[in-house]
Amino acid sequence: MWHQSFGLLGKSYAHDTTGSFFLGKWLRVPLYPVSLCSAVVDVAIQDYVADVAAELIYQNKSQTSTEVLFVFPLGPHMAIYSFQARSEDAKVHAVLQDELSVPPCPSQVQQPHEATGGWENLEYLRDQSEYPGEAFACFLGTLSPGREVVVTLRYVQELPREPDGAARFVLSPTLNPYGTLYVWNCRTSKLHYSLLLTASLQSPRGVVDVQANFALTPLIYTAQDHSTAQVSLAGSPQCHHDLELLVYYGDPTAVSAVVEKGDPEAPPGSLLGDPMVLVTLAPSIPEAVPGQRQSGEFIFLLNTTFLEHAQDSLLFLLKSLPLGCYFNIYCYEETSVGIYSQSVEYTQDNLTEAMRRIPSTGSSLGDSNLLETLRSVYNTPRPHRHPRQLFIFMAGLPPDVEAIAAEVCRHRNSHRCFSFCFSEDSAALAMALAKETGGEAAYVSSDSSRSLVVLKCLKQALKPAAEGVSLSWTLPRGLEVEVLGGTPQSIFQGQHNLLYAQIHGQAQDTTVAKGVMTLQYSLDGQDVTYTIEFPLCPQGDGRLAGHRLAARCLMKRLLPESVSGSGEEPRHRAVEISLTSGIICPFTSYVGVRTPQRVTWYQRPLALLPPRQSLIPCQIVELRGSRISSCYPKSIWVPPGWLTAVRASWLALRQLTHDIAALPQRRACSKACKPPPPLFSSLKYVDPMEFGLCSSTLWRWCPEAAAKCQELVALQNADGSWALSSGLASVLEVDEDEIKGKMPDEVMEPSIWATVMAVTWLHRHDEYYQDLCELLEAKAVTWLCSQAVSQLDKCLETANTLLGSSVKPSVFRL
């Protein structure tokens, strides 16, 4: 397997006397890294965007000529906008072109060799990568022994925001290939090449500090207000980790804005010509108290497979919802209409009615599908100040995949999707819907692990949110602002949104030097307002990182319009933006143009012929560390870096499986249960494509415990309480008359006593129910604390005696 860093790969060969080259044969032999001699990296960071310019010098240190291929993995939110390579023999330049257009300069450009025209032979490259993801790949031709090739690469990237407000930048492994054994000598922990890294930092809030996992030169401020600064790599870094920078800015607030001037050579009014405001929205949202009332609209889109095999998971989902929210259920393979005409408040009566209306089986299929159901949901008004979140369950790849992705993308600012798939063919779509809306996706296996996976996502969905987000602008007459891609209606805890707003027009009053932006949102029913000023005549280095990322954002938004049949205008606009910004889009593709450096002279008469160009393979390649690329529809464009962003979600879900696997194997079953099988301790993340739980869990080897738990959950009321009943007594395995007789005299309401008994029983068996019943228990404890705090000590003492348990008062927040 190749390491993720890639870089320049080669295959040594003997010269063919005919001079011809056949890529298919070349790719069927092992590839190896070509030696990197030096890397010069210049990073410009503005708040939470970065522009990276790198020059890499490679040398063929073998004794034979080498065919070389440059491979650059694309990270999350990353886009290349310039690539060229030059050697003594030729220069290679990556050019974007409309996929429907003819090759550039047809009179001077030769068509590529027939064997290389469509990259049909890239299977070896795609299959041999260790990790899945996208990569930019360009064939550079032949490199003779001792000769060098200089690669110049430029890309832009959105940077993640740490919880403390820092911008986090990680140097691409290609620019710092610490893991490639052919480049590093890990016995000495020293680089075999020179690395020069310089970072220019800019923020109107001021640069406060820079931290890194490698030695840095002292921070040098280049402006008196500390709005700009520089820092560089000091010495040679160690070879055991990625190089990371954390940039801290002054006064971290809920909103920040950086203004980037336009390209003076671009026409006014164009995307690159007008100034761009880079807006970061990161409201401070406190943690929610588990079990408390909470706003939100939860819509469940169920298919027949889920109805037939996952009734228990649906039970846990519905019972775990908090009071104060709204909900609705759609069985989309039967009808596109919800159980209710629109979402209803989460109450006991509405929950009981919903459970009654849900079909017990999906045997009677209708003519509806997921697309029609989604449109029905989006056409239904959502409750005021209740952020909408969809839980979508898919058993197979639904029809109209392109239209589904476009529909979700069109409404991305109004909701989040949590997607669950039961099969591989729907996994890519599930992940795409979740990533597009800021949600999560999971592979739900056919065994009972699905309940754990679904509830894990529900806990994420229950994070509080800033609702009713809006931006308003105050500008001099003659200027207006366009927010490309729109403003999200909700921002959830832990999220930050990077928006691109372009300033159009000509100010009539040139004496006004600043504009004003106002952010408003609602948090816990309270209106919050932030106001920030920004300059109308910004300075900058002209690298246009924000403009290029805005272009990427805008082209992504044009995709739904083109898929929905809105004519050719969205496509034409996307192509125009792509060609002017250098950022690839769904309707453009790379082509490598090779220009010989050596010239040919003719005699009689003496003349200099222009270099004859030729086209060479150059493309964004989907590396098959998994099978995700094979099942994703080719007509849907996935932006560069998306598959790598998907891998971040896989890693998060891997942590989920580790959390479950960490449950101590020594936990004992109840008397009716058998010990766990050895497979329980080997629960693992088997296939990146199957990003879920794959092995047996306690539900399989402890069916009696599962049945008891489901019975208890079914008896719980929407407010978290339990009624004192014969059904509860049966689950607790205590005689009903004994439960009533042991009820403390201080308790005036039997449901208080019943709820204490139920929670105590759950904690007596928390080795089974802790993860499944965490939300249910929190809701029950909240209800108890609101009813009878003074009675809980005596109730718990009696319940422990009756059930033979030793549950501590802290469980009841005492």
mmCIF file with all atom_site columns, N, CA and C in Angstrom, residues 738-792:
data_model
loop_
_atom_site.group_PDB
_atom_site.id
_atom_site.type_symbol
_atom_site.label_atom_id
_atom_site.label_alt_id
_atom_site.label_comp_id
_atom_site.label_asym_id
_atom_site.label_entity_id
_atom_site.label_seq_id
_atom_site.pdbx_PDB_ins_code
_atom_site.Cartn_x
_atom_site.Cartn_y
_atom_site.Cartn_z
_atom_site.occupancy
_atom_site.B_iso_or_equiv
_atom_site.pdbx_formal_charge
_atom_site.auth_seq_id
_atom_site.auth_comp_id
_atom_site.auth_asym_id
_atom_site.auth_atom_id
_atom_site.pdbx_PDB_model_num
ATOM 1   N N  . GLU A 1 738 ? -46.890 -6.060 46.400 1.00 0.00 ? 738 GLU A N  1
ATOM 2   C CA . GLU A 1 738 ? -45.719 -5.757 47.224 1.00 0.00 ? 738 GLU A CA 1
ATOM 3   C C  . GLU A 1 738 ? -45.181 -4.382 46.906 1.00 0.00 ? 738 GLU A C  1
ATOM 4   N N  . ILE A 1 739 ? -45.170 -4.014 45.599 1.00 0.00 ? 739 ILE A N  1
ATOM 5   C CA . ILE A 1 739 ? -44.697 -2.671 45.208 1.00 0.00 ? 739 ILE A CA 1
ATOM 6   C C  . ILE A 1 739 ? -45.576 -1.610 45.854 1.00 0.00 ? 739 ILE A C  1
ATOM 7   N N  . LYS A 1 740 ? -46.886 -1.834 45.803 1.00 0.00 ? 740 LYS A N  1
ATOM 8   C CA . LYS A 1 740 ? -47.801 -0.852 46.387 1.00 0.00 ? 740 LYS A CA 1
ATOM 9   C C  . LYS A 1 740 ? -47.646 -0.803 47.902 1.00 0.00 ? 740 LYS A C  1
ATOM 10  N N  . GLY A 1 741 ? -47.446 -1.974 48.511 1.00 0.00 ? 741 GLY A N  1
ATOM 11  C CA . GLY A 1 741 ? -47.327 -2.014 49.968 1.00 0.00 ? 741 GLY A CA 1
ATOM 12  C C  . GLY A 1 741 ? -46.046 -1.382 50.481 1.00 0.00 ? 741 GLY A C  1
ATOM 13  N N  . LYS A 1 742 ? -44.990 -1.420 49.691 1.00 0.00 ? 742 LYS A N  1
ATOM 14  C CA . LYS A 1 742 ? -43.711 -0.850 50.102 1.00 0.00 ? 742 LYS A CA 1
ATOM 15  C C  . LYS A 1 742 ? -43.568 0.646  49.767 1.00 0.00 ? 742 LYS A C  1
ATOM 16  N N  . MET A 1 743 ? -44.555 1.223  49.110 1.00 0.00 ? 743 MET A N  1
ATOM 17  C CA . MET A 1 743 ? -44.464 2.629  48.740 1.00 0.00 ? 743 MET A CA 1
ATOM 18  C C  . MET A 1 743 ? -44.369 3.490  49.993 1.00 0.00 ? 743 MET A C  1
ATOM 19  N N  . PRO A 1 744 ? -43.365 4.338  50.110 1.00 0.00 ? 744 PRO A N  1
ATOM 20  C CA . PRO A 1 744 ? -43.196 5.163  51.313 1.00 0.00 ? 744 PRO A CA 1
ATOM 21  C C  . PRO A 1 744 ? -44.423 6.022  51.579 1.00 0.00 ? 744 PRO A C  1
ATOM 22  N N  . ASP A 1 745 ? -44.693 6.250  52.853 1.00 0.00 ? 745 ASP A N  1
ATOM 23  C CA . ASP A 1 745 ? -45.877 7.032  53.233 1.00 0.00 ? 745 ASP A CA 1
ATOM 24  C C  . ASP A 1 745 ? -45.783 8.467  52.736 1.00 0.00 ? 745 ASP A C  1
ATOM 25  N N  . GLU A 1 746 ? -44.550 8.982  52.597 1.00 0.00 ? 746 GLU A N  1
ATOM 26  C CA . GLU A 1 746 ? -44.382 10.377 52.174 1.00 0.00 ? 746 GLU A CA 1
ATOM 27  C C  . GLU A 1 746 ? -44.810 10.601 50.727 1.00 0.00 ? 746 GLU A C  1
ATOM 28  N N  . VAL A 1 747 ? -44.899 9.538  49.951 1.00 0.00 ? 747 VAL A N  1
ATOM 29  C CA . VAL A 1 747 ? -45.211 9.669  48.531 1.00 0.00 ? 747 VAL A CA 1
ATOM 30  C C  . VAL A 1 747 ? -46.715 9.776  48.348 1.00 0.00 ? 747 VAL A C  1
ATOM 31  N N  . MET A 1 748 ? -47.113 10.906 47.745 1.00 0.00 ? 748 MET A N  1
ATOM 32  C CA . MET A 1 748 ? -48.536 11.135 47.538 1.00 0.00 ? 748 MET A CA 1
ATOM 33  C C  . MET A 1 748 ? -48.985 10.695 46.143 1.00 0.00 ? 748 MET A C  1
ATOM 34  N N  . GLU A 1 749 ? -48.047 10.556 45.226 1.00 0.00 ? 749 GLU A N  1
ATOM 35  C CA . GLU A 1 749 ? -48.381 10.207 43.851 1.00 0.00 ? 749 GLU A CA 1
ATOM 36  C C  . GLU A 1 749 ? -47.716 8.875  43.490 1.00 0.00 ? 749 GLU A C  1
ATOM 37  N N  . PRO A 1 750 ? -48.491 7.825  43.173 1.00 0.00 ? 750 PRO A N  1
ATOM 38  C CA . PRO A 1 750 ? -47.915 6.514  42.866 1.00 0.00 ? 750 PRO A CA 1
ATOM 39  C C  . PRO A 1 750 ? -46.930 6.534  41.695 1.00 0.00 ? 750 PRO A C  1
ATOM 40  N N  . SER A 1 751 ? -47.135 7.439  40.724 1.00 0.00 ? 751 SER A N  1
ATOM 41  C CA . SER A 1 751 ? -46.218 7.470  39.566 1.00 0.00 ? 751 SER A CA 1
ATOM 42  C C  . SER A 1 751 ? -44.813 7.887  39.983 1.00 0.00 ? 751 SER A C  1
ATOM 43  N N  . ILE A 1 752 ? -44.682 8.664  41.074 1.00 0.00 ? 752 ILE A N  1
ATOM 44  C CA . ILE A 1 752 ? -43.348 9.026  41.562 1.00 0.00 ? 752 ILE A CA 1
ATOM 45  C C  . ILE A 1 752 ? -42.618 7.774  42.036 1.00 0.00 ? 752 ILE A C  1
ATOM 46  N N  . TRP A 1 753 ? -43.321 6.991  42.815 1.00 0.00 ? 753 TRP A N  1
ATOM 47  C CA . TRP A 1 753 ? -42.747 5.750  43.317 1.00 0.00 ? 753 TRP A CA 1
ATOM 48  C C  . TRP A 1 753 ? -42.436 4.792  42.176 1.00 0.00 ? 753 TRP A C  1
ATOM 49  N N  . ALA A 1 754 ? -43.333 4.688  41.203 1.00 0.00 ? 754 ALA A N  1
ATOM 50  C CA . ALA A 1 754 ? -43.113 3.796  40.066 1.00 0.00 ? 754 ALA A CA 1
ATOM 51  C C  . ALA A 1 754 ? -41.905 4.235  39.241 1.00 0.00 ? 754 ALA A C  1
ATOM 52  N N  . THR A 1 755 ? -41.737 5.535  39.075 1.00 0.00 ? 755 THR A N  1
ATOM 53  C CA . THR A 1 755 ? -40.620 6.036  38.279 1.00 0.00 ? 755 THR A CA 1
ATOM 54  C C  . THR A 1 755 ? -39.289 5.809  38.987 1.00 0.00 ? 755 THR A C  1
ATOM 55  N N  . VAL A 1 756 ? -39.272 5.998  40.317 1.00 0.00 ? 756 VAL A N  1
ATOM 56  C CA . VAL A 1 756 ? -38.058 5.701  41.070 1.00 0.00 ? 756 VAL A CA 1
ATOM 57  C C  . VAL A 1 756 ? -37.698 4.224  40.939 1.00 0.00 ? 756 VAL A C  1
ATOM 58  N N  . MET A 1 757 ? -38.691 3.369  41.036 1.00 0.00 ? 757 MET A N  1
ATOM 59  C CA . MET A 1 757 ? -38.442 1.935  40.886 1.00 0.00 ? 757 MET A CA 1
ATOM 60  C C  . MET A 1 757 ? -37.868 1.608  39.507 1.00 0.00 ? 757 MET A C  1
ATOM 61  N N  . ALA A 1 758 ? -38.443 2.227  38.455 1.00 0.00 ? 758 ALA A N  1
ATOM 62  C CA . ALA A 1 758 ? -37.993 1.933  37.093 1.00 0.00 ? 758 ALA A CA 1
ATOM 63  C C  . ALA A 1 758 ? -36.550 2.396  36.882 1.00 0.00 ? 758 ALA A C  1
ATOM 64  N N  . VAL A 1 759 ? -36.234 3.599  37.334 1.00 0.00 ? 759 VAL A N  1
ATOM 65  C CA . VAL A 1 759 ? -34.872 4.107  37.157 1.00 0.00 ? 759 VAL A CA 1
ATOM 66  C C  . VAL A 1 759 ? -33.885 3.274  37.976 1.00 0.00 ? 759 VAL A C  1
ATOM 67  N N  . THR A 1 760 ? -34.261 2.893  39.166 1.00 0.00 ? 760 THR A N  1
ATOM 68  C CA . THR A 1 760 ? -33.391 2.056  39.996 1.00 0.00 ? 760 THR A CA 1
ATOM 69  C C  . THR A 1 760 ? -33.134 0.712  39.325 1.00 0.00 ? 760 THR A C  1
ATOM 70  N N  . TRP A 1 761 ? -34.179 0.137  38.752 1.00 0.00 ? 761 TRP A N  1
ATOM 71  C CA . TRP A 1 761 ? -34.021 -1.147 38.058 1.00 0.00 ? 761 TRP A CA 1
ATOM 72  C C  . TRP A 1 761 ? -33.078 -1.005 36.866 1.00 0.00 ? 761 TRP A C  1
ATOM 73  N N  . LEU A 1 762 ? -33.216 0.104  36.120 1.00 0.00 ? 762 LEU A N  1
ATOM 74  C CA . LEU A 1 762 ? -32.330 0.326  34.980 1.00 0.00 ? 762 LEU A CA 1
ATOM 75  C C  . LEU A 1 762 ? -30.871 0.402  35.430 1.00 0.00 ? 762 LEU A C  1
ATOM 76  N N  . HIS A 1 763 ? -30.620 1.087  36.548 1.00 0.00 ? 763 HIS A N  1
ATOM 77  C CA . HIS A 1 763 ? -29.242 1.212  37.016 1.00 0.00 ? 763 HIS A CA 1
ATOM 78  C C  . HIS A 1 763 ? -28.738 -0.079 37.629 1.00 0.00 ? 763 HIS A C  1
ATOM 79  N N  . ARG A 1 764 ? -29.621 -0.890 38.109 1.00 0.00 ? 764 ARG A N  1
ATOM 80  C CA . ARG A 1 764 ? -29.188 -2.199 38.601 1.00 0.00 ? 764 ARG A CA 1
ATOM 81  C C  . ARG A 1 764 ? -28.633 -3.026 37.454 1.00 0.00 ? 764 ARG A C  1
ATOM 82  N N  . HIS A 1 765 ? -29.151 -2.784 36.248 1.00 0.00 ? 765 HIS A N  1
ATOM 83  C CA . HIS A 1 765 ? -28.703 -3.520 35.057 1.00 0.00 ? 765 HIS A CA 1
ATOM 84  C C  . HIS A 1 765 ? -28.040 -2.569 34.058 1.00 0.00 ? 765 HIS A C  1
ATOM 85  N N  . ASP A 1 766 ? -27.322 -1.583 34.556 1.00 0.00 ? 766 ASP A N  1
ATOM 86  C CA . ASP A 1 766 ? -26.778 -0.578 33.642 1.00 0.00 ? 766 ASP A CA 1
ATOM 87  C C  . ASP A 1 766 ? -25.698 -1.126 32.721 1.00 0.00 ? 766 ASP A C  1
ATOM 88  N N  . GLU A 1 767 ? -25.217 -2.352 32.980 1.00 0.00 ? 767 GLU A N  1
ATOM 89  C CA . GLU A 1 767 ? -24.261 -2.934 32.052 1.00 0.00 ? 767 GLU A CA 1
ATOM 90  C C  . GLU A 1 767 ? -24.909 -3.203 30.704 1.00 0.00 ? 767 GLU A C  1
ATOM 91  N N  . TYR A 1 768 ? -26.243 -3.284 30.684 1.00 0.00 ? 768 TYR A N  1
ATOM 92  C CA . TYR A 1 768 ? -26.957 -3.473 29.427 1.00 0.00 ? 768 TYR A CA 1
ATOM 93  C C  . TYR A 1 768 ? -27.562 -2.180 28.901 1.00 0.00 ? 768 TYR A C  1
ATOM 94  N N  . TYR A 1 769 ? -28.064 -1.367 29.781 1.00 0.00 ? 769 TYR A N  1
ATOM 95  C CA . TYR A 1 769 ? -28.977 -0.307 29.365 1.00 0.00 ? 769 TYR A CA 1
ATOM 96  C C  . TYR A 1 769 ? -28.390 1.097  29.432 1.00 0.00 ? 769 TYR A C  1
ATOM 97  N N  . GLN A 1 770 ? -27.156 1.225  29.869 1.00 0.00 ? 770 GLN A N  1
ATOM 98  C CA . GLN A 1 770 ? -26.616 2.560  30.074 1.00 0.00 ? 770 GLN A CA 1
ATOM 99  C C  . GLN A 1 770 ? -26.626 3.388  28.792 1.00 0.00 ? 770 GLN A C  1
ATOM 100 N N  . ASP A 1 771 ? -26.157 2.825  27.678 1.00 0.00 ? 771 ASP A N  1
ATOM 101 C CA . ASP A 1 771 ? -26.117 3.580  26.424 1.00 0.00 ? 771 ASP A CA 1
ATOM 102 C C  . ASP A 1 771 ? -27.492 3.694  25.778 1.00 0.00 ? 771 ASP A C  1
ATOM 103 N N  . LEU A 1 772 ? -28.292 2.658  25.911 1.00 0.00 ? 772 LEU A N  1
ATOM 104 C CA . LEU A 1 772 ? -29.599 2.669  25.271 1.00 0.00 ? 772 LEU A CA 1
ATOM 105 C C  . LEU A 1 772 ? -30.598 3.562  26.002 1.00 0.00 ? 772 LEU A C  1
ATOM 106 N N  . CYS A 1 773 ? -30.487 3.648  27.297 1.00 0.00 ? 773 CYS A N  1
ATOM 107 C CA . CYS A 1 773 ? -31.511 4.321  28.092 1.00 0.00 ? 773 CYS A CA 1
ATOM 108 C C  . CYS A 1 773 ? -31.026 5.624  28.717 1.00 0.00 ? 773 CYS A C  1
ATOM 109 N N  . GLU A 1 774 ? -29.895 6.131  28.271 1.00 0.00 ? 774 GLU A N  1
ATOM 110 C CA . GLU A 1 774 ? -29.359 7.349  28.866 1.00 0.00 ? 774 GLU A CA 1
ATOM 111 C C  . GLU A 1 774 ? -30.336 8.522  28.726 1.00 0.00 ? 774 GLU A C  1
ATOM 112 N N  . LEU A 1 775 ? -30.886 8.710  27.538 1.00 0.00 ? 775 LEU A N  1
ATOM 113 C CA . LEU A 1 775 ? -31.813 9.814  27.320 1.00 0.00 ? 775 LEU A CA 1
ATOM 114 C C  . LEU A 1 775 ? -33.128 9.585  28.049 1.00 0.00 ? 775 LEU A C  1
ATOM 115 N N  . LEU A 1 776 ? -33.602 8.345  28.044 1.00 0.00 ? 776 LEU A N  1
ATOM 116 C CA . LEU A 1 776 ? -34.843 8.023  28.745 1.00 0.00 ? 776 LEU A CA 1
ATOM 117 C C  . LEU A 1 776 ? -34.714 8.274  30.243 1.00 0.00 ? 776 LEU A C  1
ATOM 118 N N  . GLU A 1 777 ? -33.594 7.867  30.779 1.00 0.00 ? 777 GLU A N  1
ATOM 119 C CA . GLU A 1 777 ? -33.370 8.032  32.213 1.00 0.00 ? 777 GLU A CA 1
ATOM 120 C C  . GLU A 1 777 ? -33.256 9.505  32.590 1.00 0.00 ? 777 GLU A C  1
ATOM 121 N N  . ALA A 1 778 ? -32.548 10.283 31.751 1.00 0.00 ? 778 ALA A N  1
ATOM 122 C CA . ALA A 1 778 ? -32.410 11.712 32.036 1.00 0.00 ? 778 ALA A CA 1
ATOM 123 C C  . ALA A 1 778 ? -33.767 12.391 32.063 1.00 0.00 ? 778 ALA A C  1
ATOM 124 N N  . LYS A 1 779 ? -34.638 11.998 31.161 1.00 0.00 ? 779 LYS A N  1
ATOM 125 C CA . LYS A 1 779 ? -35.978 12.588 31.134 1.00 0.00 ? 779 LYS A CA 1
ATOM 126 C C  . LYS A 1 779 ? -36.769 12.185 32.384 1.00 0.00 ? 779 LYS A C  1
ATOM 127 N N  . ALA A 1 780 ? -36.603 10.945 32.821 1.00 0.00 ? 780 ALA A N  1
ATOM 128 C CA . ALA A 1 780 ? -37.298 10.479 34.019 1.00 0.00 ? 780 ALA A CA 1
ATOM 129 C C  . ALA A 1 780 ? -36.812 11.213 35.268 1.00 0.00 ? 780 ALA A C  1
ATOM 130 N N  . VAL A 1 781 ? -35.492 11.384 35.391 1.00 0.00 ? 781 VAL A N  1
ATOM 131 C CA . VAL A 1 781 ? -34.941 12.064 36.560 1.00 0.00 ? 781 VAL A CA 1
ATOM 132 C C  . VAL A 1 781 ? -35.367 13.527 36.578 1.00 0.00 ? 781 VAL A C  1
ATOM 133 N N  . THR A 1 782 ? -35.391 14.145 35.414 1.00 0.00 ? 782 THR A N  1
ATOM 134 C CA . THR A 1 782 ? -35.862 15.537 35.343 1.00 0.00 ? 782 THR A CA 1
ATOM 135 C C  . THR A 1 782 ? -37.300 15.644 35.815 1.00 0.00 ? 782 THR A C  1
ATOM 136 N N  . TRP A 1 783 ? -38.133 14.713 35.410 1.00 0.00 ? 783 TRP A N  1
ATOM 137 C CA . TRP A 1 783 ? -39.536 14.727 35.846 1.00 0.00 ? 783 TRP A CA 1
ATOM 138 C C  . TRP A 1 783 ? -39.631 14.528 37.363 1.00 0.00 ? 783 TRP A C  1
ATOM 139 N N  . LEU A 1 784 ? -38.839 13.602 37.892 1.00 0.00 ? 784 LEU A N  1
ATOM 140 C CA . LEU A 1 784 ? -38.871 13.364 39.335 1.00 0.00 ? 784 LEU A CA 1
ATOM 141 C C  . LEU A 1 784 ? -38.445 14.608 40.114 1.00 0.00 ? 784 LEU A C  1
ATOM 142 N N  . CYS A 1 785 ? -37.376 15.263 39.655 1.00 0.00 ? 785 CYS A N  1
ATOM 143 C CA . CYS A 1 785 ? -36.886 16.447 40.359 1.00 0.00 ? 785 CYS A CA 1
ATOM 144 C C  . CYS A 1 785 ? -37.896 17.580 40.328 1.00 0.00 ? 785 CYS A C  1
ATOM 145 N N  . SER A 1 786 ? -38.739 17.607 39.319 1.00 0.00 ? 786 SER A N  1
ATOM 146 C CA . SER A 1 786 ? -39.756 18.656 39.236 1.00 0.00 ? 786 SER A CA 1
ATOM 147 C C  . SER A 1 786 ? -40.992 18.326 40.059 1.00 0.00 ? 786 SER A C  1
ATOM 148 N N  . GLN A 1 787 ? -41.092 17.060 40.506 1.00 0.00 ? 787 GLN A N  1
ATOM 149 C CA . GLN A 1 787 ? -42.302 16.644 41.215 1.00 0.00 ? 787 GLN A CA 1
ATOM 150 C C  . GLN A 1 787 ? -42.095 16.529 42.718 1.00 0.00 ? 787 GLN A C  1
ATOM 151 N N  . ALA A 1 788 ? -41.029 15.892 43.128 1.00 0.00 ? 788 ALA A N  1
ATOM 152 C CA . ALA A 1 788 ? -40.921 15.565 44.561 1.00 0.00 ? 788 ALA A CA 1
ATOM 153 C C  . ALA A 1 788 ? -39.469 15.331 44.947 1.00 0.00 ? 788 ALA A C  1
ATOM 154 N N  . VAL A 1 789 ? -38.673 16.381 45.000 1.00 0.00 ? 789 VAL A N  1
ATOM 155 C CA . VAL A 1 789 ? -37.273 16.212 45.378 1.00 0.00 ? 789 VAL A CA 1
ATOM 156 C C  . VAL A 1 789 ? -37.146 15.720 46.805 1.00 0.00 ? 789 VAL A C  1
ATOM 157 N N  . SER A 1 790 ? -37.994 16.215 47.682 1.00 0.00 ? 790 SER A N  1
ATOM 158 C CA . SER A 1 790 ? -37.887 15.864 49.103 1.00 0.00 ? 790 SER A CA 1
ATOM 159 C C  . SER A 1 790 ? -38.209 14.401 49.373 1.00 0.00 ? 790 SER A C  1
ATOM 160 N N  . GLN A 1 791 ? -38.905 13.747 48.470 1.00 0.00 ? 791 GLN A N  1
ATOM 161 C CA . GLN A 1 791 ? -39.311 12.360 48.687 1.00 0.00 ? 791 GLN A CA 1
ATOM 162 C C  . GLN A 1 791 ? -38.348 11.351 48.076 1.00 0.00 ? 791 GLN A C  1
ATOM 163 N N  . LEU A 1 792 ? -37.363 11.820 47.307 1.00 0.00 ? 792 LEU A N  1
ATOM 164 C CA . LEU A 1 792 ? -36.547 10.895 46.528 1.00 0.00 ? 792 LEU A CA 1
ATOM 165 C C  . LEU A 1 792 ? -35.591 10.075 47.396 1.00 0.00 ? 792 LEU A C  1
#
